[in-house]
Amino acid sequence: MSSAPQQKAPAGEWTPTENPKATVVPGQMRSDREEIPEPFTKADADKAETMEARISMSRLTAGCQVYWPSPFEVCGAIKDKYNSLGGPSSFLLWPTSAELTNPGNTGKRTQFLNGPIYWSVAGGAHPVVNSFLNRWGVHGYEAGWLGYPTTDEIVHADGIGRRQEFQGGAIYVSLPNAIGSAVGGAIRDKWNTLGAETPGSLLGYPISDEIPLPDGQGRMNRFERGVIYWHPTHGAHAVSGTILLRWESAGYEAGSYGYPTADAVQTDGIWFAQQFQNGSLNGTIVINNELYYPLISATNVTGGPTAKQDGDNIPGENYDSRLIPCMDYEVTGDTLLAAFKVRDRSAIVTITCERFRTHMAPNPAVAQGHFDNYPPTRSEWYNFLGCTFYTLNGEDFTNTAPANFGRQRGNIHSGVKSVTVVNKTTSQFVTGWAGDNEFSTEWSGCVQGLPVLWQ
């Protein structure tokens, strides 16, 4: 998540110089006995040693310290923070400046090889490094709207991201957004009410800074799975899923609908309505926490199949062109491949690897399958998921065995018909097809004219 490579940490623990020389004595200095780490020179090291020896009682009282071979004092609260992190043995390494007073006399800072420590009365002393330092700099450092840091970096339990708090907001850095994004004010407050970045939240991590809008009134932030728009009259509201797609096609806040004036409200099953300044839009909102919105995480399926290990991602939710569902993973047949929320049904419909292999693959030992290629291409896989989602939320299909229920839909854009069959007891996917016969492969036609959010 760093924006630039750090200097390497010193080998072992740093220690102060024993019996430092107050003046340079050729052949008897610490630099004559030990290797001098880069980027310091012998002259730097010898000066640092004499500073260690000659530091006055007044400087000691002020709480200053010198760290050989760096010829700079570190003082006060910045020194205390630096020592608590491990001094030169920490990720910051050695100081490269004396203590500096920030513009406006609002605080102080000391530069180190891998970043500074900033101090202010309001926030205390905290290092700011890597992507956090770069993003903070974009917004004017302590003189900008973020102000001074109030915490060190905070590592999130999800293993994906971290954040650092500032007076005016926070900077978030994550695997989806290594350069970091700043979030604050009413937009961050709304985001927090939606679960912020936590697993299973509506929007996930931020992927943009707060952006002022062209009309000079509103502001917005982009997130992994949607946006939050703020207007001084209407407040902050999230927009996601197919509602966001339709709002986007209408021109966002500059289009016919204007700004959102309320959050999306559930109307029926997975379907939502959201009010804007000039009308209402209907659709779905994001309900998963991975690549595409029809799916939900296996950890949210009570009593359902689980991934190969607790906490592992589901293959179907992390599909990559190099990884084919159920084929390039050492997984068992009951491993969950995909999960769907279905209109008017409380149970979540699941597809396992076994069901996918035996009902979708052209395996002569089983039956003719429904894909032109198996393993399917990335495009075929996504089209299949989209077709299954829309079909499951279509009309009842009565031509099923008593143990199953089915849904069907006809696509007015392509003329392709689709059917999905699910077991009533287990809510497990049985089979599905698109087209006029059960062995059709027209998954692309099935989703034609419909939003496909995973592209």
Short mmCIF file of C-alpha atoms in Angstrom, two decimals:
data_model
loop_
_atom_site.label_atom_id
_atom_site.label_comp_id
_atom_site.label_asym_id
_atom_site.label_seq_id
_atom_site.Cartn_x
_atom_site.Cartn_y
_atom_site.Cartn_z
CA MET A 1 0.00 0.00 0.00
CA SER A 2 3.04 2.29 0.03
CA SER A 3 3.48 4.79 -2.74
CA ALA A 4 7.28 4.56 -2.75
CA PRO A 5 9.83 2.03 -1.48
CA GLN A 6 11.05 2.64 2.05
CA GLN A 7 14.65 2.66 3.18
CA LYS A 8 15.64 -0.65 4.71
CA ALA A 9 15.52 -1.00 8.46
CA PRO A 10 18.87 -1.26 10.28
CA ALA A 11 20.14 -4.69 11.23
CA GLY A 12 19.49 -5.38 14.90
CA GLU A 13 18.53 -2.81 17.51
CA TRP A 14 19.96 0.69 17.46
CA THR A 15 21.99 1.67 20.53
CA PRO A 16 23.46 5.01 21.64
CA THR A 17 27.21 5.49 21.46
CA GLU A 18 29.15 4.25 24.51
CA ASN A 19 31.47 6.93 25.91
CA PRO A 20 31.08 9.25 22.93
CA LYS A 21 33.98 11.55 22.05
CA ALA A 22 33.33 15.26 22.51
CA THR A 23 35.80 16.07 19.73
CA VAL A 24 36.85 14.10 16.69
CA VAL A 25 39.81 11.84 17.51
CA PRO A 26 41.16 10.14 14.35
CA GLY A 27 40.98 6.37 14.54
CA GLN A 28 39.02 6.36 17.80
CA MET A 29 35.52 7.28 16.69
CA ARG A 30 32.54 4.94 16.52
CA SER A 31 32.65 5.37 12.75
CA ASP A 32 36.10 3.75 12.81
CA ARG A 33 34.65 0.63 14.47
CA GLU A 34 31.23 0.27 12.87
CA GLU A 35 29.79 0.39 9.37
CA ILE A 36 27.96 3.65 8.72
CA PRO A 37 24.45 3.08 7.32
CA GLU A 38 23.39 4.97 4.22
CA PRO A 39 22.88 7.80 3.47
CA PHE A 40 25.12 9.11 6.24
CA THR A 41 28.80 9.89 5.80
CA LYS A 42 31.73 9.54 8.21
CA ALA A 43 31.56 13.28 8.76
CA ASP A 44 27.87 12.97 9.71
CA ALA A 45 28.61 10.09 12.06
CA ASP A 46 31.51 11.85 13.77
CA LYS A 47 29.46 15.02 14.21
CA ALA A 48 26.61 12.97 15.69
CA GLU A 49 28.98 11.35 18.19
CA THR A 50 30.33 14.69 19.35
CA MET A 51 26.77 15.96 19.68
CA GLU A 52 25.94 12.97 21.86
CA ALA A 53 28.88 13.79 24.10
CA ARG A 54 28.44 17.54 24.23
CA ILE A 55 24.68 17.83 24.50
CA SER A 56 24.07 20.40 27.23
CA MET A 57 22.05 19.96 30.37
CA SER A 58 19.58 22.53 29.02
CA ARG A 59 19.02 20.39 25.94
CA LEU A 60 18.62 17.29 28.09
CA THR A 61 16.07 19.16 30.20
CA ALA A 62 14.24 20.08 27.00
CA GLY A 63 14.07 16.38 26.23
CA CYS A 64 16.34 16.21 23.19
CA GLN A 65 18.32 13.23 21.91
CA VAL A 66 20.82 12.48 19.14
CA TYR A 67 20.77 9.16 17.26
CA TRP A 68 24.14 8.18 15.79
CA PRO A 69 25.05 8.46 12.90
CA SER A 70 22.44 11.19 12.26
CA PRO A 71 23.69 14.67 13.29
CA PHE A 72 20.22 16.00 14.25
CA GLU A 73 18.48 16.41 17.59
CA VAL A 74 14.98 15.02 18.15
CA CYS A 75 13.10 16.73 20.95
CA GLY A 76 10.03 16.73 23.15
CA ALA A 77 6.84 14.90 22.25
CA ILE A 78 8.23 14.01 18.81
CA LYS A 79 11.21 12.31 20.49
CA ASP A 80 8.87 10.42 22.84
CA LYS A 81 6.75 9.17 19.93
CA TYR A 82 9.87 8.28 17.93
CA ASN A 83 11.32 6.27 20.83
CA SER A 84 7.98 4.52 21.43
CA LEU A 85 8.11 3.29 17.83
CA GLY A 86 11.64 1.96 18.22
CA GLY A 87 13.74 5.00 17.30
CA PRO A 88 16.15 4.30 14.43
CA SER A 89 15.14 0.61 14.58
CA SER A 90 11.58 1.57 13.59
CA PHE A 91 10.17 1.95 10.09
CA LEU A 92 11.08 5.64 10.22
CA LEU A 93 14.84 4.95 10.57
CA TRP A 94 17.03 7.99 11.40
CA PRO A 95 16.17 11.69 11.63
CA THR A 96 17.18 13.82 8.65
CA SER A 97 16.29 17.26 10.02
CA ALA A 98 16.21 19.25 13.21
CA GLU A 99 12.81 20.05 14.68
CA LEU A 100 10.98 22.41 12.31
CA THR A 101 8.19 24.87 13.12
CA ASN A 102 5.23 24.58 10.77
CA PRO A 103 3.81 27.60 8.91
CA GLY A 104 1.67 29.79 11.13
CA ASN A 105 3.43 28.44 14.23
CA THR A 106 0.62 25.89 14.65
CA GLY A 107 2.81 22.86 15.32
CA LYS A 108 6.15 21.17 14.75
CA ARG A 109 7.63 18.35 12.73
CA THR A 110 10.84 16.37 12.36
CA GLN A 111 11.79 14.61 9.15
CA PHE A 112 13.04 11.01 9.15
CA LEU A 113 14.33 8.84 6.31
CA ASN A 114 10.93 7.23 5.76
CA GLY A 115 8.65 10.12 6.66
CA PRO A 116 7.94 12.82 9.24
CA ILE A 117 6.43 12.94 12.71
CA TYR A 118 4.05 15.89 13.10
CA TRP A 119 3.05 17.39 16.44
CA SER A 120 0.26 19.77 17.37
CA VAL A 121 -1.41 20.73 20.63
CA ALA A 122 -4.74 19.38 19.37
CA GLY A 123 -3.54 16.09 17.90
CA GLY A 124 -0.30 15.15 19.63
CA ALA A 125 2.65 13.54 17.82
CA HIS A 126 2.08 11.05 14.99
CA PRO A 127 4.07 9.75 12.02
CA VAL A 128 2.53 10.22 8.55
CA VAL A 129 4.14 8.10 5.83
CA ASN A 130 3.72 6.50 2.42
CA SER A 131 0.29 6.85 0.77
CA PHE A 132 -1.06 8.71 3.80
CA LEU A 133 1.64 11.37 3.49
CA ASN A 134 1.13 11.71 -0.26
CA ARG A 135 -2.65 12.02 -0.01
CA TRP A 136 -2.39 14.43 2.94
CA GLY A 137 0.00 16.52 0.84
CA VAL A 138 -2.50 16.64 -2.03
CA HIS A 139 -4.89 18.36 0.39
CA GLY A 140 -2.36 20.87 1.73
CA TYR A 141 -0.91 18.99 4.73
CA GLU A 142 -1.86 20.55 8.07
CA ALA A 143 -2.97 23.79 6.35
CA GLY A 144 -5.63 21.93 4.38
CA TRP A 145 -9.11 20.78 5.38
CA LEU A 146 -7.80 17.61 7.02
CA GLY A 147 -5.67 19.51 9.54
CA TYR A 148 -3.19 17.69 11.79
CA PRO A 149 -3.07 13.91 12.37
CA THR A 150 -4.76 12.74 15.56
CA THR A 151 -3.75 9.04 15.38
CA ASP A 152 -1.05 6.81 13.96
CA GLU A 153 -2.05 4.45 11.14
CA ILE A 154 -4.82 2.10 12.25
CA VAL A 155 -4.75 -1.39 10.71
CA HIS A 156 -8.21 -2.82 9.99
CA ALA A 157 -9.16 -6.33 11.05
CA ASP A 158 -10.21 -7.26 7.49
CA GLY A 159 -6.57 -7.37 6.39
CA ILE A 160 -7.49 -5.23 3.37
CA GLY A 161 -7.03 -1.68 4.54
CA ARG A 162 -5.95 0.86 7.11
CA ARG A 163 -6.73 4.44 7.96
CA GLN A 164 -5.31 7.49 9.69
CA GLU A 165 -7.47 10.02 11.50
CA PHE A 166 -6.98 13.76 11.12
CA GLN A 167 -8.73 16.75 12.68
CA GLY A 168 -11.07 17.18 9.71
CA GLY A 169 -11.54 13.60 8.52
CA ALA A 170 -9.60 10.46 7.68
CA ILE A 171 -7.48 8.98 4.91
CA TYR A 172 -8.22 5.37 3.95
CA VAL A 173 -5.72 3.17 2.11
CA SER A 174 -6.75 -0.29 0.90
CA LEU A 175 -5.97 -3.01 -1.59
CA PRO A 176 -8.67 -1.64 -3.93
CA ASN A 177 -7.18 1.87 -3.58
CA ALA A 178 -3.48 1.91 -2.71
CA ILE A 179 -3.08 5.64 -3.32
CA GLY A 180 -5.61 6.41 -0.60
CA SER A 181 -8.71 8.59 -0.35
CA ALA A 182 -9.75 11.32 2.07
CA VAL A 183 -13.26 11.24 3.55
CA GLY A 184 -14.79 13.68 6.00
CA GLY A 185 -17.79 15.66 7.12
CA ALA A 186 -21.37 14.71 6.35
CA ILE A 187 -20.32 12.22 3.67
CA ARG A 188 -18.21 10.28 6.15
CA ASP A 189 -20.99 10.43 8.74
CA LYS A 190 -23.41 8.87 6.22
CA TRP A 191 -20.84 6.27 5.19
CA ASN A 192 -20.35 5.29 8.83
CA THR A 193 -24.10 4.73 9.28
CA LEU A 194 -23.92 2.28 6.34
CA GLY A 195 -21.14 0.21 7.92
CA ALA A 196 -18.20 2.19 6.48
CA GLU A 197 -15.62 -0.21 5.03
CA THR A 198 -16.50 -3.25 7.16
CA PRO A 199 -17.07 -6.62 5.43
CA GLY A 200 -20.61 -6.88 4.10
CA SER A 201 -21.19 -3.12 4.18
CA LEU A 202 -23.17 -1.43 1.43
CA LEU A 203 -20.38 0.61 -0.16
CA GLY A 204 -16.98 -0.75 0.90
CA TYR A 205 -13.80 1.33 0.82
CA PRO A 206 -13.59 4.81 -0.72
CA ILE A 207 -11.94 4.95 -4.15
CA SER A 208 -11.90 8.74 -4.56
CA ASP A 209 -11.38 11.83 -2.47
CA GLU A 210 -14.31 14.07 -1.68
CA ILE A 211 -15.01 15.86 -4.96
CA PRO A 212 -16.66 19.30 -5.27
CA LEU A 213 -19.34 19.25 -7.97
CA PRO A 214 -19.54 21.63 -10.94
CA ASP A 215 -22.62 23.48 -9.65
CA GLY A 216 -20.61 24.75 -6.67
CA GLN A 217 -23.18 23.38 -4.23
CA GLY A 218 -22.69 19.68 -3.73
CA ARG A 219 -19.88 17.23 -3.02
CA MET A 220 -19.46 13.49 -3.55
CA ASN A 221 -17.23 10.47 -2.83
CA ARG A 222 -16.94 7.30 -4.89
CA PHE A 223 -16.76 3.95 -3.11
CA GLU A 224 -16.18 0.38 -4.27
CA ARG A 225 -19.89 -0.28 -4.69
CA GLY A 226 -21.54 3.07 -5.11
CA VAL A 227 -21.41 6.78 -4.33
CA ILE A 228 -22.47 9.24 -1.64
CA TYR A 229 -23.69 12.66 -2.77
CA TRP A 230 -24.16 15.61 -0.43
CA HIS A 231 -26.19 18.76 -1.01
CA PRO A 232 -26.56 21.59 1.56
CA THR A 233 -30.35 21.37 1.39
CA HIS A 234 -30.89 17.63 1.02
CA GLY A 235 -28.00 16.17 3.01
CA ALA A 236 -25.90 13.09 2.21
CA HIS A 237 -27.33 9.97 0.56
CA ALA A 238 -25.85 6.80 -0.95
CA VAL A 239 -26.79 5.67 -4.46
CA SER A 240 -25.82 2.20 -5.71
CA GLY A 241 -26.79 -0.80 -7.83
CA THR A 242 -29.10 -0.42 -10.82
CA ILE A 243 -30.49 2.80 -9.34
CA LEU A 244 -27.01 4.30 -9.72
CA LEU A 245 -26.78 3.05 -13.30
CA ARG A 246 -30.07 4.67 -14.23
CA TRP A 247 -29.18 7.90 -12.47
CA GLU A 248 -25.82 7.89 -14.25
CA SER A 249 -27.49 7.44 -17.64
CA ALA A 250 -29.71 10.44 -16.83
CA GLY A 251 -26.68 12.66 -16.08
CA TYR A 252 -26.23 12.29 -12.30
CA GLU A 253 -27.08 15.44 -10.31
CA ALA A 254 -26.85 17.63 -13.43
CA GLY A 255 -29.48 15.55 -15.23
CA SER A 256 -33.25 15.39 -15.12
CA TYR A 257 -33.49 13.79 -11.67
CA GLY A 258 -31.16 16.14 -9.77
CA TYR A 259 -29.68 15.28 -6.36
CA PRO A 260 -30.86 12.38 -4.17
CA THR A 261 -33.12 13.65 -1.39
CA ALA A 262 -33.52 10.38 0.53
CA ASP A 263 -31.94 6.97 0.98
CA ALA A 264 -33.17 4.00 -1.04
CA VAL A 265 -36.23 2.35 0.55
CA GLN A 266 -36.98 -1.35 0.19
CA THR A 267 -40.27 -1.97 -1.61
CA ASP A 268 -40.34 -5.72 -2.35
CA GLY A 269 -37.65 -8.29 -1.69
CA ILE A 270 -34.44 -7.02 -3.28
CA TRP A 271 -36.20 -4.12 -5.02
CA PHE A 272 -35.78 -0.53 -3.84
CA ALA A 273 -37.06 2.95 -4.67
CA GLN A 274 -35.06 6.16 -4.18
CA GLN A 275 -36.34 9.71 -4.27
CA PHE A 276 -34.48 12.47 -6.12
CA GLN A 277 -35.24 16.18 -6.50
CA ASN A 278 -37.28 15.60 -9.63
CA GLY A 279 -38.63 12.08 -9.37
CA SER A 280 -38.04 8.55 -8.12
CA LEU A 281 -35.90 5.72 -9.50
CA ASN A 282 -36.52 2.01 -8.88
CA GLY A 283 -34.06 -0.89 -8.95
CA THR A 284 -31.75 -2.96 -6.82
CA ILE A 285 -28.95 -1.82 -4.55
CA VAL A 286 -25.64 -3.56 -3.91
CA ILE A 287 -26.15 -6.61 -1.69
CA ASN A 288 -22.78 -8.38 -1.89
CA ASN A 289 -19.29 -7.41 -0.90
CA GLU A 290 -17.29 -8.54 -3.90
CA LEU A 291 -17.24 -8.02 -7.66
CA TYR A 292 -20.83 -8.09 -8.78
CA TYR A 293 -24.02 -7.21 -7.07
CA PRO A 294 -26.29 -10.26 -7.48
CA LEU A 295 -24.10 -12.24 -5.08
CA ILE A 296 -23.61 -12.21 -1.34
CA SER A 297 -20.76 -13.55 0.74
CA ALA A 298 -20.81 -17.17 1.86
CA THR A 299 -20.32 -15.98 5.43
CA ASN A 300 -23.78 -14.39 5.20
CA VAL A 301 -25.52 -17.64 4.26
CA THR A 302 -26.82 -19.08 7.54
CA GLY A 303 -26.45 -22.84 7.54
CA GLY A 304 -25.32 -22.82 3.92
CA PRO A 305 -22.20 -24.30 2.39
CA THR A 306 -18.91 -22.72 3.34
CA ALA A 307 -15.72 -21.96 1.49
CA LYS A 308 -12.74 -24.32 1.72
CA GLN A 309 -11.57 -22.63 4.92
CA ASP A 310 -13.28 -20.27 7.32
CA GLY A 311 -12.79 -16.73 6.10
CA ASP A 312 -11.68 -17.71 2.60
CA ASN A 313 -13.13 -15.89 -0.34
CA ILE A 314 -15.60 -17.64 -2.62
CA PRO A 315 -14.22 -18.49 -6.07
CA GLY A 316 -17.29 -17.13 -7.79
CA GLU A 317 -16.96 -13.80 -6.00
CA ASN A 318 -13.33 -13.34 -6.95
CA TYR A 319 -13.47 -14.56 -10.51
CA ASP A 320 -10.37 -13.84 -12.53
CA SER A 321 -9.72 -14.64 -16.18
CA ARG A 322 -6.98 -17.04 -15.05
CA LEU A 323 -9.18 -18.84 -12.51
CA ILE A 324 -12.14 -20.93 -13.58
CA PRO A 325 -14.89 -21.76 -11.05
CA CYS A 326 -14.46 -25.20 -9.46
CA MET A 327 -11.58 -26.08 -11.78
CA ASP A 328 -8.46 -24.20 -10.68
CA TYR A 329 -9.31 -24.52 -7.00
CA GLU A 330 -8.79 -27.56 -4.80
CA VAL A 331 -12.35 -27.46 -3.56
CA THR A 332 -14.98 -30.00 -2.67
CA GLY A 333 -18.33 -30.40 -4.37
CA ASP A 334 -20.24 -28.60 -1.61
CA THR A 335 -18.09 -25.48 -1.83
CA LEU A 336 -20.28 -22.43 -2.39
CA LEU A 337 -19.71 -20.91 -5.82
CA ALA A 338 -22.41 -18.23 -5.88
CA ALA A 339 -25.38 -17.07 -3.80
CA PHE A 340 -28.47 -15.07 -4.77
CA LYS A 341 -31.16 -13.11 -3.01
CA VAL A 342 -34.53 -14.00 -4.59
CA ARG A 343 -37.76 -12.03 -4.72
CA ASP A 344 -40.43 -13.18 -2.23
CA ARG A 345 -38.21 -15.89 -0.71
CA SER A 346 -36.42 -15.68 2.63
CA ALA A 347 -33.96 -18.49 1.84
CA ILE A 348 -30.86 -17.65 -0.16
CA VAL A 349 -30.39 -19.69 -3.34
CA THR A 350 -26.92 -21.21 -3.61
CA ILE A 351 -24.90 -22.81 -6.40
CA THR A 352 -22.24 -25.28 -5.33
CA CYS A 353 -19.34 -26.60 -7.36
CA GLU A 354 -20.98 -30.02 -7.63
CA ARG A 355 -24.18 -28.52 -9.03
CA PHE A 356 -22.25 -26.34 -11.43
CA ARG A 357 -20.13 -29.23 -12.72
CA THR A 358 -22.87 -31.81 -13.12
CA HIS A 359 -25.61 -29.56 -14.48
CA MET A 360 -23.69 -26.98 -16.47
CA ALA A 361 -20.67 -28.83 -17.91
CA PRO A 362 -20.73 -30.80 -21.20
CA ASN A 363 -19.67 -34.00 -19.45
CA PRO A 364 -20.79 -37.04 -21.51
CA ALA A 365 -20.96 -39.11 -18.33
CA VAL A 366 -23.59 -36.78 -16.94
CA ALA A 367 -25.51 -34.93 -19.63
CA GLN A 368 -25.03 -32.34 -22.30
CA GLY A 369 -24.27 -29.01 -20.65
CA HIS A 370 -25.30 -25.43 -21.21
CA PHE A 371 -22.01 -23.73 -22.11
CA ASP A 372 -20.26 -23.63 -25.46
CA ASN A 373 -16.99 -24.02 -23.56
CA TYR A 374 -16.24 -25.64 -20.25
CA PRO A 375 -14.65 -24.30 -18.22
CA PRO A 376 -16.59 -21.24 -19.35
CA THR A 377 -14.95 -18.04 -20.43
CA ARG A 378 -15.02 -15.03 -18.12
CA SER A 379 -17.71 -13.43 -20.27
CA GLU A 380 -19.86 -16.58 -20.29
CA TRP A 381 -19.54 -16.92 -16.52
CA TYR A 382 -20.64 -13.36 -15.86
CA ASN A 383 -23.49 -13.64 -18.35
CA PHE A 384 -24.64 -16.84 -16.66
CA LEU A 385 -24.62 -15.12 -13.24
CA GLY A 386 -26.56 -12.14 -14.53
CA CYS A 387 -29.07 -14.32 -16.36
CA THR A 388 -29.59 -16.49 -13.27
CA PHE A 389 -30.11 -13.44 -11.06
CA TYR A 390 -32.70 -11.81 -13.29
CA THR A 391 -34.45 -15.12 -13.96
CA LEU A 392 -34.68 -15.99 -10.26
CA ASN A 393 -36.47 -12.68 -9.78
CA GLY A 394 -38.80 -13.27 -12.73
CA GLU A 395 -42.14 -15.08 -13.03
CA ASP A 396 -43.02 -18.46 -11.53
CA PHE A 397 -42.32 -21.44 -13.78
CA THR A 398 -44.77 -24.23 -13.03
CA ASN A 399 -43.28 -27.05 -15.14
CA THR A 400 -41.01 -28.38 -12.41
CA ALA A 401 -40.88 -31.51 -10.28
CA PRO A 402 -42.82 -31.27 -6.97
CA ALA A 403 -39.55 -31.01 -5.00
CA ASN A 404 -38.43 -27.94 -6.95
CA PHE A 405 -39.55 -24.42 -7.75
CA GLY A 406 -38.72 -22.51 -10.89
CA ARG A 407 -38.63 -18.98 -12.27
CA GLN A 408 -38.70 -17.83 -15.88
CA ARG A 409 -38.38 -14.64 -17.86
CA GLY A 410 -38.46 -13.53 -21.48
CA ASN A 411 -36.04 -10.84 -22.65
CA ILE A 412 -37.88 -8.28 -24.76
CA HIS A 413 -34.54 -7.01 -26.13
CA SER A 414 -33.29 -10.34 -27.46
CA GLY A 415 -36.28 -12.67 -27.42
CA VAL A 416 -34.27 -15.17 -25.37
CA LYS A 417 -36.25 -17.06 -22.75
CA SER A 418 -34.63 -18.32 -19.56
CA VAL A 419 -35.51 -20.76 -16.76
CA THR A 420 -33.86 -21.48 -13.40
CA VAL A 421 -34.86 -24.43 -11.21
CA VAL A 422 -34.12 -24.62 -7.46
CA ASN A 423 -34.70 -27.35 -4.86
CA LYS A 424 -37.48 -26.31 -2.46
CA THR A 425 -35.94 -27.98 0.61
CA THR A 426 -32.27 -27.02 0.27
CA SER A 427 -32.71 -23.83 -1.81
CA GLN A 428 -29.85 -25.15 -3.91
CA PHE A 429 -29.63 -24.39 -7.62
CA VAL A 430 -30.63 -27.44 -9.70
CA THR A 431 -30.24 -26.26 -13.28
CA GLY A 432 -30.87 -23.34 -15.56
CA TRP A 433 -30.89 -22.46 -19.22
CA ALA A 434 -31.40 -19.54 -21.56
CA GLY A 435 -33.09 -19.79 -24.95
CA ASP A 436 -35.87 -21.93 -26.40
CA ASN A 437 -34.36 -25.26 -25.38
CA GLU A 438 -32.74 -26.60 -22.31
CA PHE A 439 -29.30 -26.87 -23.92
CA SER A 440 -29.09 -23.32 -25.23
CA THR A 441 -26.01 -21.22 -24.49
CA GLU A 442 -27.55 -17.80 -25.08
CA TRP A 443 -26.51 -16.34 -21.74
CA SER A 444 -25.42 -13.12 -23.41
CA GLY A 445 -28.85 -12.74 -25.00
CA CYS A 446 -30.46 -13.40 -21.64
CA VAL A 447 -28.87 -10.28 -20.12
CA GLN A 448 -29.05 -8.09 -23.22
CA GLY A 449 -30.51 -4.69 -22.41
CA LEU A 450 -30.07 -5.18 -18.64
CA PRO A 451 -27.47 -3.57 -16.33
CA VAL A 452 -24.35 -5.73 -15.97
CA LEU A 453 -22.47 -4.14 -13.06
CA TRP A 454 -19.43 -6.40 -13.04
CA GLN A 455 -18.00 -5.10 -16.31
#
